[in-house]
Coordinates of C-alpha atoms in Angstrom, one line a residue:
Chain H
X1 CA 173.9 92.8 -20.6
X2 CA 174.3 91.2 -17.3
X3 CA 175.1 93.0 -14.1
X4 CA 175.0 91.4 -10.6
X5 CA 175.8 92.9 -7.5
X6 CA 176.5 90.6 -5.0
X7 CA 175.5 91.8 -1.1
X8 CA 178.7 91.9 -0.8
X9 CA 179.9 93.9 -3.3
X10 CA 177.0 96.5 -2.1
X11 CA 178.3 96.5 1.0
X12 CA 182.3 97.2 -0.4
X13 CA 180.4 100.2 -2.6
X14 CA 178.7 101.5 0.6
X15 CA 181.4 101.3 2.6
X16 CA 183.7 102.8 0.4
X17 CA 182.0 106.0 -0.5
X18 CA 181.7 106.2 3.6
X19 CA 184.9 106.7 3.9
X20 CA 185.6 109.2 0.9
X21 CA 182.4 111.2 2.0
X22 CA 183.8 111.2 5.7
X23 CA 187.3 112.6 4.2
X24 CA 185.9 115.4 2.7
X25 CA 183.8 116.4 5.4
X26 CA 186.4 116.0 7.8
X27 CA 188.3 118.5 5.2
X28 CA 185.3 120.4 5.1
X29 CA 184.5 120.7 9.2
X30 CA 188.5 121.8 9.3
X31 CA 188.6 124.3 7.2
X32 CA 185.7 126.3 9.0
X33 CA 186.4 125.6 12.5
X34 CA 190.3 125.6 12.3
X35 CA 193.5 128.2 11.2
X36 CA 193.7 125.8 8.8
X37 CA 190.8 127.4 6.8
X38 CA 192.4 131.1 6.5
X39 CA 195.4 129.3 3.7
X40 CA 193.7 126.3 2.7
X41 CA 190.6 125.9 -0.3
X42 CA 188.0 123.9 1.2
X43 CA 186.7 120.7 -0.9
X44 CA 183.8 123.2 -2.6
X45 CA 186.5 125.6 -3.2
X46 CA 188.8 123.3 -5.2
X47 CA 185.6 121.7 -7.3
X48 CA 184.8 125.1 -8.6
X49 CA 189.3 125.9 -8.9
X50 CA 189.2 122.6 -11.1
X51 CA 186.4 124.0 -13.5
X52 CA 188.3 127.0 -13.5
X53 CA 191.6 125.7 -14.2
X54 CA 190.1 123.7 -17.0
X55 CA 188.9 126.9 -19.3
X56 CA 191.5 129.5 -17.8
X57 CA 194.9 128.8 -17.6
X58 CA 196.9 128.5 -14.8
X59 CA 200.6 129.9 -15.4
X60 CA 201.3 129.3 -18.9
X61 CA 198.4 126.9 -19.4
X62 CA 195.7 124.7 -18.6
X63 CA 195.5 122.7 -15.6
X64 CA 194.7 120.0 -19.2
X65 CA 197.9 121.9 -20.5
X66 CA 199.6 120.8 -17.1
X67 CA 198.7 117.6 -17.1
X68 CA 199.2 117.2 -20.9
X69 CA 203.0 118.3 -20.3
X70 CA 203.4 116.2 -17.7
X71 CA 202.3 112.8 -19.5
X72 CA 204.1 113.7 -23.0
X73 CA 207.4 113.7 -20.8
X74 CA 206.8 110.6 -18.9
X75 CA 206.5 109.6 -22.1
X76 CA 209.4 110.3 -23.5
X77 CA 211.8 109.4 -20.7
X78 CA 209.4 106.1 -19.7
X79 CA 209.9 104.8 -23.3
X80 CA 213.5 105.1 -23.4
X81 CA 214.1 103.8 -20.0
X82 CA 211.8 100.8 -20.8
X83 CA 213.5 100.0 -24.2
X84 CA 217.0 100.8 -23.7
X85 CA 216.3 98.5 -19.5
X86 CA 215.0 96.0 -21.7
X87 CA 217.7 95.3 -23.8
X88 CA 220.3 95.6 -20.9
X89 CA 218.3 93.9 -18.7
X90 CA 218.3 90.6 -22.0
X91 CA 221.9 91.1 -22.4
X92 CA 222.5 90.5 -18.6
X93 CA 220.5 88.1 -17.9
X94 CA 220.9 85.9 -20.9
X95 CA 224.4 86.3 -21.6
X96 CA 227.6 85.4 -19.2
X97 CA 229.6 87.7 -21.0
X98 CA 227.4 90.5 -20.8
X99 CA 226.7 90.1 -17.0
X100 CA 230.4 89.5 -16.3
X101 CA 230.6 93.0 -17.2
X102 CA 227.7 94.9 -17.1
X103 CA 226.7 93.7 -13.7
X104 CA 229.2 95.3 -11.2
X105 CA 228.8 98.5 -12.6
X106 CA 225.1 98.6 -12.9
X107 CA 224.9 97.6 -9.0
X108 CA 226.9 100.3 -8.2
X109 CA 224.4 102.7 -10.3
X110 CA 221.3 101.0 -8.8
X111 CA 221.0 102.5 -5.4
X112 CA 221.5 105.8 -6.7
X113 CA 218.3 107.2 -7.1
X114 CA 216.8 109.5 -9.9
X115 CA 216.8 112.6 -8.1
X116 CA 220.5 112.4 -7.1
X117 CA 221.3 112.8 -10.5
X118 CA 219.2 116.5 -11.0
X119 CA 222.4 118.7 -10.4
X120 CA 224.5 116.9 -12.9
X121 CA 221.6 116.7 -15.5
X122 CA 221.6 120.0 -15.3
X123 CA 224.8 120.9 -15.5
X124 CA 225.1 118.5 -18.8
X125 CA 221.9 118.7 -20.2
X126 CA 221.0 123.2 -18.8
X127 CA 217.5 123.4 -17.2
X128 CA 214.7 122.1 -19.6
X129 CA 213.2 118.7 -20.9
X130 CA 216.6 117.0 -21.9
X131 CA 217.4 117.0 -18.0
X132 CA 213.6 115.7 -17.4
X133 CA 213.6 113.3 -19.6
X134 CA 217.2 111.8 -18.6
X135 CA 215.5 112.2 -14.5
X136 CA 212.4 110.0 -15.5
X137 CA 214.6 108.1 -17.6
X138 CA 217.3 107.3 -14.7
X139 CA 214.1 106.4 -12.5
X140 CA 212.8 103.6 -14.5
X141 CA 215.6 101.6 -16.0
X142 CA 217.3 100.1 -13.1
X143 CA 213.8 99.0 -12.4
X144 CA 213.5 97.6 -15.8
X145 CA 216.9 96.2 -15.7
X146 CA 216.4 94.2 -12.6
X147 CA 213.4 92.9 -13.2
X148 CA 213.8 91.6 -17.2
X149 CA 217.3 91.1 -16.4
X150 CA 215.5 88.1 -13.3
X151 CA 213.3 86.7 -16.0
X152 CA 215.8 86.3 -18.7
X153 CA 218.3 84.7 -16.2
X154 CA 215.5 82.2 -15.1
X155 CA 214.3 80.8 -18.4
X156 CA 213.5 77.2 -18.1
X157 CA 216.3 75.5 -19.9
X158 CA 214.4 72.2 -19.7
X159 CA 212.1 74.2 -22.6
X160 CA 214.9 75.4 -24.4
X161 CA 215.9 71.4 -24.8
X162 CA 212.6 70.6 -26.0
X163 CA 212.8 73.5 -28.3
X164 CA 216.0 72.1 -29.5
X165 CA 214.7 68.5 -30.0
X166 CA 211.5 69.7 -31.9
X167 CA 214.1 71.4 -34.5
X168 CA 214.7 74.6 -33.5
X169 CA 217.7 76.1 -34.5
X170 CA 220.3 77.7 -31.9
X171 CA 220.1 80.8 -33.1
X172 CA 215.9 81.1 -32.7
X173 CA 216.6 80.6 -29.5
X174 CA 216.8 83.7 -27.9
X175 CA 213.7 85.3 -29.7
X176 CA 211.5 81.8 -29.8
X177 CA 211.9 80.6 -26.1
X178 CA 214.1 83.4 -24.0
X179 CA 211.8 86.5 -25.2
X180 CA 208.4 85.3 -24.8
X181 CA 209.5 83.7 -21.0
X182 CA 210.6 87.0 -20.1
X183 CA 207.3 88.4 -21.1
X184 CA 205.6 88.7 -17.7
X185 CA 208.6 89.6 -16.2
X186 CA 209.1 92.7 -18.7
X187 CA 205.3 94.0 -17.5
X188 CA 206.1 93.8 -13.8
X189 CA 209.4 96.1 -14.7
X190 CA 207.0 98.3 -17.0
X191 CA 204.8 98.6 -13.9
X192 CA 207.4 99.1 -11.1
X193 CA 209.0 101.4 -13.2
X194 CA 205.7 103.5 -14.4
X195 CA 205.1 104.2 -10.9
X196 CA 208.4 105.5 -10.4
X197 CA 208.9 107.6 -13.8
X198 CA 205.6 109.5 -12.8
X199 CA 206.8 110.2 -9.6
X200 CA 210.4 111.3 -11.4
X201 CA 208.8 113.6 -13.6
X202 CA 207.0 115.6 -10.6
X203 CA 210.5 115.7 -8.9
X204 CA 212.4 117.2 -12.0
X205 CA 209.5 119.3 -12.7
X206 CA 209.5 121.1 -9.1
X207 CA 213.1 122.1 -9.8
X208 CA 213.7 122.8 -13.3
X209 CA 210.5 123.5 -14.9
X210 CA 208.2 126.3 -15.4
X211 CA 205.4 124.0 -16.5
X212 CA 203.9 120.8 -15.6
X213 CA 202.1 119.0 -12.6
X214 CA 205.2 119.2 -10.4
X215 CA 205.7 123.1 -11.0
X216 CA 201.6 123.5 -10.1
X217 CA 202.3 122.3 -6.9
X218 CA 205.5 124.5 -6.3
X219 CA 204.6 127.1 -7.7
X220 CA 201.5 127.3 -5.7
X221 CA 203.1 126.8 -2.7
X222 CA 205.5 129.0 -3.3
X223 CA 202.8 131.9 -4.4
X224 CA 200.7 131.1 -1.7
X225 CA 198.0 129.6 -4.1
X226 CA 197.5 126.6 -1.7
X227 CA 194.0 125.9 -4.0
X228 CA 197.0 125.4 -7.2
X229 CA 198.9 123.1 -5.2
X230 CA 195.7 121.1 -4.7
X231 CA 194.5 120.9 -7.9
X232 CA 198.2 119.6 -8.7
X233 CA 198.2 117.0 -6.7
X234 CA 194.8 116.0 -7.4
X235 CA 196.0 115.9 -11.1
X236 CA 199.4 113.6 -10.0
X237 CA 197.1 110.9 -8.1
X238 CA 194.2 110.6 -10.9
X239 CA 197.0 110.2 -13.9
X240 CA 198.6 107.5 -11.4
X241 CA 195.6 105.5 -11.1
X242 CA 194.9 105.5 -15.1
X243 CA 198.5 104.9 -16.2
X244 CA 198.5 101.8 -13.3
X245 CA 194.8 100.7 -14.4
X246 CA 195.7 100.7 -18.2
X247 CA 199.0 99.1 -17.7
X248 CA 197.1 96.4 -15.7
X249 CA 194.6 95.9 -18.4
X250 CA 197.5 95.4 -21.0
X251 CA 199.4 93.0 -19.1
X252 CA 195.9 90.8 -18.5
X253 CA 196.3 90.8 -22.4
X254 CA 199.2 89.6 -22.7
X255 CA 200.0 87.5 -19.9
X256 CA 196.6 85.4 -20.0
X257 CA 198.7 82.5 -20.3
X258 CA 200.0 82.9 -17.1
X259 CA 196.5 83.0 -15.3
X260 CA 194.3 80.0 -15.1
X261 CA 190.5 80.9 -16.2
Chain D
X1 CA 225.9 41.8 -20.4
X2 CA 225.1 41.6 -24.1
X3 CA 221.2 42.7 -25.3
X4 CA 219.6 40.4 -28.0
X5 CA 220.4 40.9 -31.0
X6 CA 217.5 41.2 -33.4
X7 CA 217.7 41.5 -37.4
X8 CA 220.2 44.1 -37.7
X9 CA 218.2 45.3 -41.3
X10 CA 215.4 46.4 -39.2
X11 CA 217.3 48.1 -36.3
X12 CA 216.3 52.1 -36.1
X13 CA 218.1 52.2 -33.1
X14 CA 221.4 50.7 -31.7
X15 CA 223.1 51.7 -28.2
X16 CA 226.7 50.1 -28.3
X17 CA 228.1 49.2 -25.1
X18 CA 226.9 53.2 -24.3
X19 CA 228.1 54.7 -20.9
X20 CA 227.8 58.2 -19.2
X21 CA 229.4 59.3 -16.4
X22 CA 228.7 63.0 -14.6
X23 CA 231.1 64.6 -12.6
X24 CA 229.8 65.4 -9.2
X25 CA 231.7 67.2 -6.6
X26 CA 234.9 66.6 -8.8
X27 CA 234.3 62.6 -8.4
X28 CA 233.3 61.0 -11.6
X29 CA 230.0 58.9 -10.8
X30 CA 229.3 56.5 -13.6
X31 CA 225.6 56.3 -14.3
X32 CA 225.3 53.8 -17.3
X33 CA 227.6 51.2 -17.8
X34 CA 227.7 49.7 -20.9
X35 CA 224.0 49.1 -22.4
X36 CA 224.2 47.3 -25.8
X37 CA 220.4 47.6 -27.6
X38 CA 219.2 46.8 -30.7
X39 CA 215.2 48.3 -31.3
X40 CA 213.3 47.3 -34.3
X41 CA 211.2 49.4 -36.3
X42 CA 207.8 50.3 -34.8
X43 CA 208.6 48.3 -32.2
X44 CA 207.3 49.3 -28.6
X45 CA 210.3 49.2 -26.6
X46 CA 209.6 49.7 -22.7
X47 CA 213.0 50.4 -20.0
X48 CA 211.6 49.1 -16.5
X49 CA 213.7 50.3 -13.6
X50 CA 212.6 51.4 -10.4
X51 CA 216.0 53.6 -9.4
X52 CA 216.4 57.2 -9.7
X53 CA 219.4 55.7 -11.7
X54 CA 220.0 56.5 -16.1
X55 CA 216.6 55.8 -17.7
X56 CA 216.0 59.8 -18.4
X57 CA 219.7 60.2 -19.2
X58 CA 219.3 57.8 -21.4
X59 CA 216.6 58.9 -23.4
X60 CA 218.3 62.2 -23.0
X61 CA 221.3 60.9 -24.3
X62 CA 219.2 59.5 -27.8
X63 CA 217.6 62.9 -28.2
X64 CA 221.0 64.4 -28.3
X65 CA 220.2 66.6 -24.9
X66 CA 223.7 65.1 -23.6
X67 CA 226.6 64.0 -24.2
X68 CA 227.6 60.7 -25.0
X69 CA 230.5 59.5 -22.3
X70 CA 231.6 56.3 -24.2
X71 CA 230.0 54.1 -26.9
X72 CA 227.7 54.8 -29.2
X73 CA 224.3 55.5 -30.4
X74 CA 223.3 54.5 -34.0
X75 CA 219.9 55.6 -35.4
X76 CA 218.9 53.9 -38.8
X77 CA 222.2 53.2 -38.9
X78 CA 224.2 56.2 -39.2
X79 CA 226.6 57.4 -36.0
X80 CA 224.3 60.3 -33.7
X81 CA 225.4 63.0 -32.1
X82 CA 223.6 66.2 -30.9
X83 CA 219.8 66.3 -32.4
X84 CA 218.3 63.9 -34.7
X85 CA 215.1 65.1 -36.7
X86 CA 214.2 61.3 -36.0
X87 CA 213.9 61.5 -32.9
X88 CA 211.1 63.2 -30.6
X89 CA 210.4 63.1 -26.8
X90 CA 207.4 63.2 -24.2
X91 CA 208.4 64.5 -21.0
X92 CA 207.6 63.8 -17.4
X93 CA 207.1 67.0 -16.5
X94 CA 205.1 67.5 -19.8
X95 CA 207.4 70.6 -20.7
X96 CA 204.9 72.9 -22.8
X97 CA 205.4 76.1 -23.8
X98 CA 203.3 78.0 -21.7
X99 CA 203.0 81.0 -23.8
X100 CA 201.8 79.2 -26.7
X101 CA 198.0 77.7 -26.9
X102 CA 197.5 73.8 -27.6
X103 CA 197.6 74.3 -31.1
X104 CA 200.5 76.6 -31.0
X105 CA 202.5 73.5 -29.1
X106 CA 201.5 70.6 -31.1
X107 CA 202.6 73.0 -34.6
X108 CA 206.2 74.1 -33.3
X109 CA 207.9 71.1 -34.8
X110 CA 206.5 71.6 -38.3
X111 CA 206.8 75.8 -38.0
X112 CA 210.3 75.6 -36.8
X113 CA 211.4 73.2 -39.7
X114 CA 210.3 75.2 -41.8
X115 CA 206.4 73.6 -43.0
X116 CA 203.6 76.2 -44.7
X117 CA 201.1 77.3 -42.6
X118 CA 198.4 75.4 -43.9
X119 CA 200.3 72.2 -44.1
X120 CA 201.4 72.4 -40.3
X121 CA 197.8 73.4 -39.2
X122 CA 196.2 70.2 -40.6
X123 CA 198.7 68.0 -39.5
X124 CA 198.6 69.3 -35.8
X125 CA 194.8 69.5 -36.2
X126 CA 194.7 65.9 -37.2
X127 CA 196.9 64.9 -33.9
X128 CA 195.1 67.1 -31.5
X129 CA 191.9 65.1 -32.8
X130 CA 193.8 62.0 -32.5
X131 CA 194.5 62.5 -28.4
X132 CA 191.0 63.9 -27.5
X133 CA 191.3 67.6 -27.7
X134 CA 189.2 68.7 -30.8
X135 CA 188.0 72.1 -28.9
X136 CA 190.9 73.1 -27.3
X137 CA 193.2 74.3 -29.5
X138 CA 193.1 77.9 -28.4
X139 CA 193.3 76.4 -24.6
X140 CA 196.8 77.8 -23.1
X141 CA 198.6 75.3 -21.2
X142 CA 197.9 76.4 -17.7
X143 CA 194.1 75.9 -18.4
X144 CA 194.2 72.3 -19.3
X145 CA 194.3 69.3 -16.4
X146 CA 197.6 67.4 -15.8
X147 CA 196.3 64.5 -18.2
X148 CA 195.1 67.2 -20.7
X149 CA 198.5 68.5 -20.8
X150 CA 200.2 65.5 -21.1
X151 CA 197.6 64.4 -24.1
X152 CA 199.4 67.6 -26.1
X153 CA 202.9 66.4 -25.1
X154 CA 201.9 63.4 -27.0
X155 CA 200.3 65.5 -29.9
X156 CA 203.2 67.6 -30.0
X157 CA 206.0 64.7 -30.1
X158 CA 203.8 62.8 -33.5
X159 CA 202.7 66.3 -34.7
X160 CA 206.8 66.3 -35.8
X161 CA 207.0 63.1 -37.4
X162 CA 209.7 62.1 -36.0
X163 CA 210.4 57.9 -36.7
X164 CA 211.2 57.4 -32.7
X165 CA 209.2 58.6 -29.6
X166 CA 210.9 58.6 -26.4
X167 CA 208.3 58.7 -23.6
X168 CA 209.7 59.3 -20.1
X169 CA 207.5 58.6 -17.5
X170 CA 204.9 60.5 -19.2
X171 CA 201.7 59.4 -17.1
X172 CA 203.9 59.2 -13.6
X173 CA 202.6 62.5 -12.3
X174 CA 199.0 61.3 -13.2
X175 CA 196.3 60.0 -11.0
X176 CA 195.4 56.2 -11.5
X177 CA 192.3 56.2 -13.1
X178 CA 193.7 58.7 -15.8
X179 CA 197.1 57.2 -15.9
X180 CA 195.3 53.7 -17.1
X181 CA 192.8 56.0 -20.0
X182 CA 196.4 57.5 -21.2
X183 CA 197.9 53.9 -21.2
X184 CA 194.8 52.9 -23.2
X185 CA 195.3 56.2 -25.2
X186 CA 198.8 55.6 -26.2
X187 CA 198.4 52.0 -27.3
X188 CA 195.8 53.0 -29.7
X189 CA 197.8 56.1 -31.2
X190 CA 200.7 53.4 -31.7
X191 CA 198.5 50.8 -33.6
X192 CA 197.2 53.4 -35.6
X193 CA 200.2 55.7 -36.5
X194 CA 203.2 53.1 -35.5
X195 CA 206.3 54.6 -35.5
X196 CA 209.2 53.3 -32.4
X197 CA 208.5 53.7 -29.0
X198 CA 211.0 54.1 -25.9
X199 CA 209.2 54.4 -23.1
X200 CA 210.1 54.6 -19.6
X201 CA 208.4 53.6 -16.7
X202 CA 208.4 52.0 -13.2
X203 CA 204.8 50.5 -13.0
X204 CA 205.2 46.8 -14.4
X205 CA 201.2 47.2 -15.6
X206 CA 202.3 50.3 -17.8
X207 CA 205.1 48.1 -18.9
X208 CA 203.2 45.2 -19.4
X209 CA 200.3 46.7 -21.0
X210 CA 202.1 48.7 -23.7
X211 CA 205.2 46.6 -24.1
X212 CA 206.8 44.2 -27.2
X213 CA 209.7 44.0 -24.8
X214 CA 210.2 44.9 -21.7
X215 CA 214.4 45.8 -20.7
X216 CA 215.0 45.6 -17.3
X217 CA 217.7 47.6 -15.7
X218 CA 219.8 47.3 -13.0
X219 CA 219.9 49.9 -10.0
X220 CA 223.1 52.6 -10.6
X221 CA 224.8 52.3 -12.7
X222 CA 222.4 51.2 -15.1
X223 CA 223.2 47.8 -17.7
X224 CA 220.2 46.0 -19.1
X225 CA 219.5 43.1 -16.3
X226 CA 216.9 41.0 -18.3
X227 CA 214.5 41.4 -21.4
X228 CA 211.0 40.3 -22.0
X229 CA 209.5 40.2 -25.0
X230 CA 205.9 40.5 -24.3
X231 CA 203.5 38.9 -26.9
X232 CA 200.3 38.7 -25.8
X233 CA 197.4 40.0 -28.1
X234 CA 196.5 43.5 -28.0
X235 CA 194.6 44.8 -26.2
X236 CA 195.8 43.1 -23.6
X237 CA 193.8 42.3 -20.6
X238 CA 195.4 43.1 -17.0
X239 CA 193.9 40.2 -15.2
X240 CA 194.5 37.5 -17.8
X241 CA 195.9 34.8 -16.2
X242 CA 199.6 35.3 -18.3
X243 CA 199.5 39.2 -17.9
X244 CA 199.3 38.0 -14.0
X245 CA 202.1 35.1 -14.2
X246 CA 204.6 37.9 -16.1
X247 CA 203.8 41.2 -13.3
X248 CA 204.5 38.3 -10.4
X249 CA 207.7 37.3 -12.6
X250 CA 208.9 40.7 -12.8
X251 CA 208.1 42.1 -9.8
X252 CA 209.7 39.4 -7.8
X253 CA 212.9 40.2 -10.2
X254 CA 212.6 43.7 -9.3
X255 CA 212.4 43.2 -5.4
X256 CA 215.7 41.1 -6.0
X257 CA 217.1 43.7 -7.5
X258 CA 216.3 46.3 -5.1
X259 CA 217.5 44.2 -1.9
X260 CA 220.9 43.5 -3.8
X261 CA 221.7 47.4 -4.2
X262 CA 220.6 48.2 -0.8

């Protein structure tokens, strides 16, 4: 196998681990000569929490359990809102009808966001996953409605012609030209609205859970656990990256049409 | 005025005294005014016209991509309206599918009317060797150059079968030199595979290169000005001394033209 590093790309990797060394020294250097020490886990602290919370649990479970809880409901909620903001967004955007009606309403729901809707959740759906789900769920279908609703509404109708003209029938339309145009459209909703679910799901968690990344950091606030807190949110930004870096590798997949090699 | 009547037998395609009129700003602006057309079979038809003025909406109007104002079109003989499984077009703007690879273009006729796989795969095989892209099949749009893309238009238009290729302005985004390999291109495809060509252009070489008659039209609204029937042995050489005689002809018809509509 081949593998070149470029000077410059030594210099990016140099560079780079500057900066996160210099952050946790920073950390570090605070944490002995300031208050800030007598509350707060210093970076050694927290490597040796982490371990920990891997083989003891921390509450109920894990910090894996956490995490694990976490992820199944993003799951859950992301999947509906992505299907169900799909659809909508295909009906809007690719029907008159549909949009004459849906439209007003949905931009009245838009600005609204997620966590506006915990106290009714929870008076309709009592405190527990339902209300989770329908938080993250809330959080990432106006996303996916906007965006898929854009792509379906801008399909190239000079290619529907040509579809037409090559012999195929009106009613292939939709899934032969409309869908796959609204392809890449659909992954920058799935993104936008990944981002957002995750941080839903922290939100809901914090107030109606008594699991999860978003209790961990509560819940060790509240207890005065600050090294729980950390390892919480420690959790919440590595899950992030992977769901964003798979995501991006999935779209590369299926958009390469889009890219020029 | 009246287009030459040719053996009416032979006629694949006949406009009849066809107009079309859009309505813009709630005026009605009349775009073609009467053209009366009679096209042979596997002849090489080309509409010269150097306005902005009907030639697309006229092809358009063949292909059944819109409506008919007044007249008629008849295509072997029978009334058209809407789409005609005869009938396939090459765009300016070469109008792939972007999400489909070469191959996946040049098939969607035959897929979409309904031809096995294995029957669709070596017919658009055999047209995507016949334009020059043996190799590319799994090439996606984007990744091909502007005459690469216009080579699987072409492939993708024949790959149908259909018995009449319109061809509007196909090589008028292209660069010289590769706008004169594609005219090259095209002519061989058509002596190989014949079937009737429309094609559209305003170069007079293009038209006088791949022409057996060359309709001239008028500045908006569009009626046929003059026709040319071009018979010069193919291939035909741009700097033969009637080739030169015919683009001086024309050209001079054309300026006339142009200084009377402006």
């Amino acid at each position: 196998m081949k593998f070149k590093l470029s000077g410059k790309s030594i210099q990016a990797v140099v560079l780079g681990t500057l900066g996160i060394l210099s952050f946790f020294i920073i950390w570090q250097l605070t944490c002995i000569f300031t208050k800030f020490g007598t509350i707060f886990p210093t970076p050694p602290e927290v490597a040796a929490g982490m371990i920990r919370g891997f083989i003891e649990p921390i509450g109920s479970v894990t910090l894996l359990g956490h995490i694990g809880i976490s992820l199944g409901r993003v799951l859950v909620g992301y999947t509906l809102s992505s299907v169900l903001g799909t659809l909508v967004g295909l009906l809007m955007g690719a029907s008159r009808l549909g949009k004459a009606i849906l439209y007003p309403i949905f931009n009245i729901i838009k600005p609204i966001p997620g966590i506006a809707w915990i106290p009714i959740a929870i008076m309709w759906l009592g405190i527990g996953n339902a209300t989770i789900y329908f938080i993250i769920f809330v959080g990432g279908f106006s996303q996916m409605v906007m965006n898929v609703m854009s792509g379906a509404s801008n399909v190239d109708q000079e290619l529907v012609g040509v579809a037409r003209v090559l012999g195929l029938k009106k009613n292939h339309v939709f899934l032969t030209i409309i869908l796959p145009s609204c392809v890449p459209y659909i992954f920058t909703g799935l993104q936008v609205s990944l981002s957002t679910s995750w941080m839903a799901v922290l939100a809901a968690e914090m107030i109606t859970a008594t699991s999860g990344c978003g209790w961990l950091i509560l819940a060790g606030m509240q207890s005065g656990i600050m090294l729980n807190n950390v390892l919480g949110m420690i959790a919440i930004g590595f899950i992030g990256l992977v769901l964003a870096t798979l995501m991006r590798m999935l779209e590369r997949r299926l958009c390469s049409w889009k890219e020029r090699n | 005025m009246e287009g030459k009547k040719l053996n009416g037998n032979e006629s694949v395609v006949r406009l009849e005294n066809l107009k079309k009129s859009f309505e813009i700003n709630g005026e009605d602006v009349q775009i073609i005014n009467g053209i009366n057309l009679d096209i042979k079979k596997n002849e090489f038809i080309v509409l010269f016209g150097a306005g902005q003025c009907g030639k697309t909406t006229l092809l358009k109007m063949i292909a059944g991509l819109e409506d008919i104002t007044d007249g008629n079109i008849y295509i072997n003989d029978k009334k058209s309206s809407g789409f005609n499984e005869d009938v396939g077009m090459v765009y300016q703007t070469t109008a792939l599918f972007p999400w489909l690879s070469v191959m996946g273009n040049v098939e969607f006729g035959p897929k979409h009317r309904g031809a096995a796989k294995s029957e669709r795969r070596k017919k658009a095989q055999y047209y995507i060797d016949l334009v020059g892209l043996s190799g590319f099949e799994k090439h996606f749009p984007v990744q091909l150059s502007g005459g690469m893309q216009q080579r699987v238009g072409i492939a993708r238009a024949y790959a149908n079968d259909p018995e009449i290729i319109l061809m509007d302005e196909p090589f008028g985004h292209l660069d010289a030199q590769t706008r004169y390999l594609m005219e090259e291109d095209v002519e061989k495809i058509w002596a190989r595979e014949k079937r009737t060509v429309i094609f559209v252009t305003n170069n007079i070489e293009e038209a006088l290169y791949l022409a057996d008659r060359i309709i001239i039209l008028t500045e908006c609204p569009a009626t046929v000005m003059k026709e040319y029937v071009i018979d010069l042995p193919r291939p035909r050489s741009m700097v033969s001394e009637e080739f030169l005689r015919l683009r001086e002809e024309i050209s001079r018809l054309a300026d006339a033209r142009e200084s009377e509509a402006g």
